[in-house]
């Protein structure tokens, strides 16, 4: 074979009306433009920075309101203290368009851990900037290995 020759392997199926072949007729590919889904291309940290902006008291208060907490807390410290008791998945929170109603809040850290694992919705802790309320919201999740 020369350099410019491509080898293609084709497979033939006896059942041309298989579920897979029939299902392919229903697929429709639609191109996306850069303005349609910007959050899907942004990293989680970029999405957080876009949401949290400058990190002033108003941003902290907005975060509290979006998590169903009081929005009139007088300082960043009080906001951080209130955030300590919140069990929320950051990835789901950032993707939620209907804050605070659509935000999933978990009763316990273990419930958050199960949901996070099931949905593979982890946030990389090592990328969190110092002083960010994100470090307060992020919980250390420890998984016990499954023994069968």
mmCIF file of N, CA and C in Angstrom, residues 60-119:
data_model
loop_
_atom_site.group_PDB
_atom_site.id
_atom_site.type_symbol
_atom_site.label_atom_id
_atom_site.label_comp_id
_atom_site.label_asym_id
_atom_site.label_seq_id
_atom_site.Cartn_x
_atom_site.Cartn_y
_atom_site.Cartn_z
ATOM 1 N N UNK A 60 -21.177 37.708 47.462
ATOM 2 C CA UNK A 60 -21.393 36.727 48.531
ATOM 3 C C UNK A 60 -22.880 36.640 48.879
ATOM 4 N N UNK A 61 -23.531 37.788 48.991
ATOM 5 C CA UNK A 61 -24.955 37.806 49.328
ATOM 6 C C UNK A 61 -25.792 37.167 48.221
ATOM 7 N N UNK A 62 -25.437 37.410 46.960
ATOM 8 C CA UNK A 62 -26.148 36.778 45.841
ATOM 9 C C UNK A 62 -25.980 35.268 45.895
ATOM 10 N N UNK A 63 -24.770 34.806 46.199
ATOM 11 C CA UNK A 63 -24.524 33.374 46.341
ATOM 12 C C UNK A 63 -25.410 32.792 47.437
ATOM 13 N N UNK A 64 -25.486 33.482 48.561
ATOM 14 C CA UNK A 64 -26.333 33.007 49.659
ATOM 15 C C UNK A 64 -27.791 32.897 49.215
ATOM 16 N N UNK A 65 -28.305 33.920 48.555
ATOM 17 C CA UNK A 65 -29.690 33.901 48.081
ATOM 18 C C UNK A 65 -29.897 32.757 47.093
ATOM 19 N N UNK A 66 -28.954 32.566 46.172
ATOM 20 C CA UNK A 66 -29.068 31.500 45.170
ATOM 21 C C UNK A 66 -29.016 30.110 45.794
ATOM 22 N N UNK A 67 -28.521 30.027 47.021
ATOM 23 C CA UNK A 67 -28.494 28.751 47.739
ATOM 24 C C UNK A 67 -29.605 28.662 48.784
ATOM 25 N N UNK A 68 -30.543 29.605 48.748
ATOM 26 C CA UNK A 68 -31.677 29.562 49.657
ATOM 27 C C UNK A 68 -31.376 30.076 51.051
ATOM 28 N N UNK A 69 -30.286 30.778 51.212
ATOM 29 C CA UNK A 69 -29.907 31.358 52.502
ATOM 30 C C UNK A 69 -30.331 32.823 52.537
ATOM 31 N N UNK A 70 -30.347 33.435 53.723
ATOM 32 C CA UNK A 70 -30.684 34.865 53.790
ATOM 33 C C UNK A 70 -29.695 35.705 52.984
ATOM 34 N N UNK A 71 -30.196 36.704 52.301
ATOM 35 C CA UNK A 71 -29.346 37.552 51.479
ATOM 36 C C UNK A 71 -28.926 38.835 52.154
ATOM 37 N N UNK A 72 -29.279 38.987 53.422
ATOM 38 C CA UNK A 72 -28.963 40.233 54.117
ATOM 39 C C UNK A 72 -27.854 40.065 55.150
ATOM 40 N N UNK A 73 -27.028 39.057 54.981
ATOM 41 C CA UNK A 73 -25.923 38.851 55.917
ATOM 42 C C UNK A 73 -24.950 40.025 55.784
ATOM 43 N N UNK A 74 -24.481 40.582 56.908
ATOM 44 C CA UNK A 74 -23.753 41.850 56.878
ATOM 45 C C UNK A 74 -22.286 41.789 56.462
ATOM 46 N N UNK A 75 -21.716 40.581 56.362
ATOM 47 C CA UNK A 75 -20.287 40.517 56.021
ATOM 48 C C UNK A 75 -19.975 39.228 55.265
ATOM 49 N N UNK A 76 -18.825 39.227 54.630
ATOM 50 C CA UNK A 76 -18.362 38.019 53.943
ATOM 51 C C UNK A 76 -18.168 36.885 54.942
ATOM 52 N N UNK A 77 -17.691 37.212 56.129
ATOM 53 C CA UNK A 77 -17.466 36.197 57.163
ATOM 54 C C UNK A 77 -18.776 35.524 57.553
ATOM 55 N N UNK A 78 -19.830 36.302 57.734
ATOM 56 C CA UNK A 78 -21.144 35.742 58.073
ATOM 57 C C UNK A 78 -21.663 34.882 56.924
ATOM 58 N N UNK A 79 -21.420 35.311 55.695
ATOM 59 C CA UNK A 79 -21.826 34.513 54.534
ATOM 60 C C UNK A 79 -21.081 33.185 54.519
ATOM 61 N N UNK A 80 -19.777 33.225 54.742
ATOM 62 C CA UNK A 80 -18.980 31.987 54.775
ATOM 63 C C UNK A 80 -19.484 31.040 55.859
ATOM 64 N N UNK A 81 -19.810 31.594 57.018
ATOM 65 C CA UNK A 81 -20.325 30.767 58.109
ATOM 66 C C UNK A 81 -21.634 30.099 57.709
ATOM 67 N N UNK A 82 -22.505 30.826 57.026
ATOM 68 C CA UNK A 82 -23.773 30.255 56.574
ATOM 69 C C UNK A 82 -23.548 29.188 55.507
ATOM 70 N N UNK A 83 -22.548 29.390 54.657
ATOM 71 C CA UNK A 83 -22.273 28.443 53.570
ATOM 72 C C UNK A 83 -21.727 27.113 54.081
ATOM 73 N N UNK A 84 -21.130 27.094 55.260
ATOM 74 C CA UNK A 84 -20.547 25.860 55.798
ATOM 75 C C UNK A 84 -21.567 24.739 55.930
ATOM 76 N N UNK A 85 -22.796 25.081 56.216
ATOM 77 C CA UNK A 85 -23.820 24.061 56.408
ATOM 78 C C UNK A 85 -24.526 23.634 55.134
ATOM 79 N N UNK A 86 -24.107 24.160 53.998
ATOM 80 C CA UNK A 86 -24.773 23.859 52.731
ATOM 81 C C UNK A 86 -24.083 22.692 52.043
ATOM 82 N N UNK A 87 -24.874 21.695 51.654
ATOM 83 C CA UNK A 87 -24.373 20.567 50.869
ATOM 84 C C UNK A 87 -24.946 20.696 49.463
ATOM 85 N N UNK A 88 -24.122 21.166 48.541
ATOM 86 C CA UNK A 88 -24.554 21.410 47.168
ATOM 87 C C UNK A 88 -23.459 20.938 46.225
ATOM 88 N N UNK A 89 -23.867 20.432 45.072
ATOM 89 C CA UNK A 89 -22.900 20.053 44.055
ATOM 90 C C UNK A 89 -22.634 21.286 43.193
ATOM 91 N N UNK A 90 -21.400 21.717 43.149
ATOM 92 C CA UNK A 90 -21.036 22.955 42.452
ATOM 93 C C UNK A 90 -21.351 22.861 40.962
ATOM 94 N N UNK A 91 -21.082 21.722 40.373
ATOM 95 C CA UNK A 91 -21.327 21.546 38.939
ATOM 96 C C UNK A 91 -22.817 21.703 38.629
ATOM 97 N N UNK A 92 -23.675 21.091 39.437
ATOM 98 C CA UNK A 92 -25.118 21.201 39.240
ATOM 99 C C UNK A 92 -25.579 22.635 39.512
ATOM 100 N N UNK A 93 -25.022 23.251 40.541
ATOM 101 C CA UNK A 93 -25.371 24.630 40.892
ATOM 102 C C UNK A 93 -25.074 25.582 39.734
ATOM 103 N N UNK A 94 -23.894 25.459 39.156
ATOM 104 C CA UNK A 94 -23.509 26.352 38.061
ATOM 105 C C UNK A 94 -24.357 26.126 36.819
ATOM 106 N N UNK A 95 -24.786 24.885 36.596
ATOM 107 C CA UNK A 95 -25.588 24.571 35.413
ATOM 108 C C UNK A 95 -27.053 24.964 35.587
ATOM 109 N N UNK A 96 -27.486 25.199 36.809
ATOM 110 C CA UNK A 96 -28.890 25.482 37.103
ATOM 111 C C UNK A 96 -29.277 26.880 36.616
ATOM 112 N N UNK A 97 -30.340 26.940 35.831
ATOM 113 C CA UNK A 97 -30.828 28.223 35.331
ATOM 114 C C UNK A 97 -31.864 28.850 36.261
ATOM 115 N N UNK A 98 -32.439 28.047 37.152
ATOM 116 C CA UNK A 98 -33.516 28.514 38.017
ATOM 117 C C UNK A 98 -33.069 28.524 39.478
ATOM 118 N N UNK A 99 -32.134 29.426 39.788
ATOM 119 C CA UNK A 99 -31.642 29.526 41.160
ATOM 120 C C UNK A 99 -32.612 30.383 41.961
ATOM 121 N N UNK A 100 -32.957 30.100 43.153
ATOM 122 C CA UNK A 100 -32.551 28.974 43.992
ATOM 123 C C UNK A 100 -33.443 27.746 43.858
ATOM 124 N N UNK A 101 -34.562 27.864 43.128
ATOM 125 C CA UNK A 101 -35.549 26.779 43.102
ATOM 126 C C UNK A 101 -35.039 25.495 42.468
ATOM 127 N N UNK A 102 -34.214 25.592 41.458
ATOM 128 C CA UNK A 102 -33.727 24.401 40.775
ATOM 129 C C UNK A 102 -32.444 23.819 41.344
ATOM 130 N N UNK A 103 -31.876 24.474 42.332
ATOM 131 C CA UNK A 103 -30.617 24.007 42.924
ATOM 132 C C UNK A 103 -30.907 22.831 43.847
ATOM 133 N N UNK A 104 -30.160 21.757 43.662
ATOM 134 C CA UNK A 104 -30.322 20.578 44.510
ATOM 135 C C UNK A 104 -29.486 20.749 45.775
ATOM 136 N N UNK A 105 -30.158 20.837 46.906
ATOM 137 C CA UNK A 105 -29.480 20.896 48.199
ATOM 138 C C UNK A 105 -29.650 19.537 48.867
ATOM 139 N N UNK A 106 -28.587 19.023 49.431
ATOM 140 C CA UNK A 106 -28.599 17.690 50.015
ATOM 141 C C UNK A 106 -28.660 17.786 51.533
ATOM 142 N N UNK A 107 -29.388 16.856 52.137
ATOM 143 C CA UNK A 107 -29.559 16.837 53.589
ATOM 144 C C UNK A 107 -28.265 16.526 54.322
ATOM 145 N N UNK A 108 -27.389 15.775 53.675
ATOM 146 C CA UNK A 108 -26.157 15.356 54.345
ATOM 147 C C UNK A 108 -25.011 15.292 53.346
ATOM 148 N N UNK A 109 -23.821 15.244 53.892
ATOM 149 C CA UNK A 109 -22.637 15.101 53.052
ATOM 150 C C UNK A 109 -22.656 13.753 52.336
ATOM 151 N N UNK A 110 -23.146 12.712 52.998
ATOM 152 C CA UNK A 110 -23.173 11.389 52.360
ATOM 153 C C UNK A 110 -24.151 11.364 51.186
ATOM 154 N N UNK A 111 -25.285 12.071 51.297
ATOM 155 C CA UNK A 111 -26.221 12.151 50.169
ATOM 156 C C UNK A 111 -25.578 12.899 49.005
ATOM 157 N N UNK A 112 -24.871 13.980 49.313
ATOM 158 C CA UNK A 112 -24.130 14.721 48.284
ATOM 159 C C UNK A 112 -23.086 13.822 47.635
ATOM 160 N N UNK A 113 -22.400 13.049 48.439
ATOM 161 C CA UNK A 113 -21.353 12.164 47.944
ATOM 162 C C UNK A 113 -21.932 11.113 46.990
ATOM 163 N N UNK A 114 -23.053 10.510 47.371
ATOM 164 C CA UNK A 114 -23.680 9.497 46.503
ATOM 165 C C UNK A 114 -24.104 10.113 45.172
ATOM 166 N N UNK A 115 -24.757 11.285 45.222
ATOM 167 C CA UNK A 115 -25.224 11.929 43.997
ATOM 168 C C UNK A 115 -24.045 12.324 43.111
ATOM 169 N N UNK A 116 -23.012 12.875 43.714
ATOM 170 C CA UNK A 116 -21.827 13.313 42.967
ATOM 171 C C UNK A 116 -21.172 12.141 42.267
ATOM 172 N N UNK A 117 -21.053 11.050 42.968
ATOM 173 C CA UNK A 117 -20.428 9.862 42.382
ATOM 174 C C UNK A 117 -21.291 9.290 41.258
ATOM 175 N N UNK A 118 -22.591 9.185 41.512
ATOM 176 C CA UNK A 118 -23.512 8.630 40.510
ATOM 177 C C UNK A 118 -23.503 9.458 39.226
ATOM 178 N N UNK A 119 -23.413 10.767 39.358
ATOM 179 C CA UNK A 119 -23.470 11.668 38.203
ATOM 180 C C UNK A 119 -22.104 12.130 37.721
#
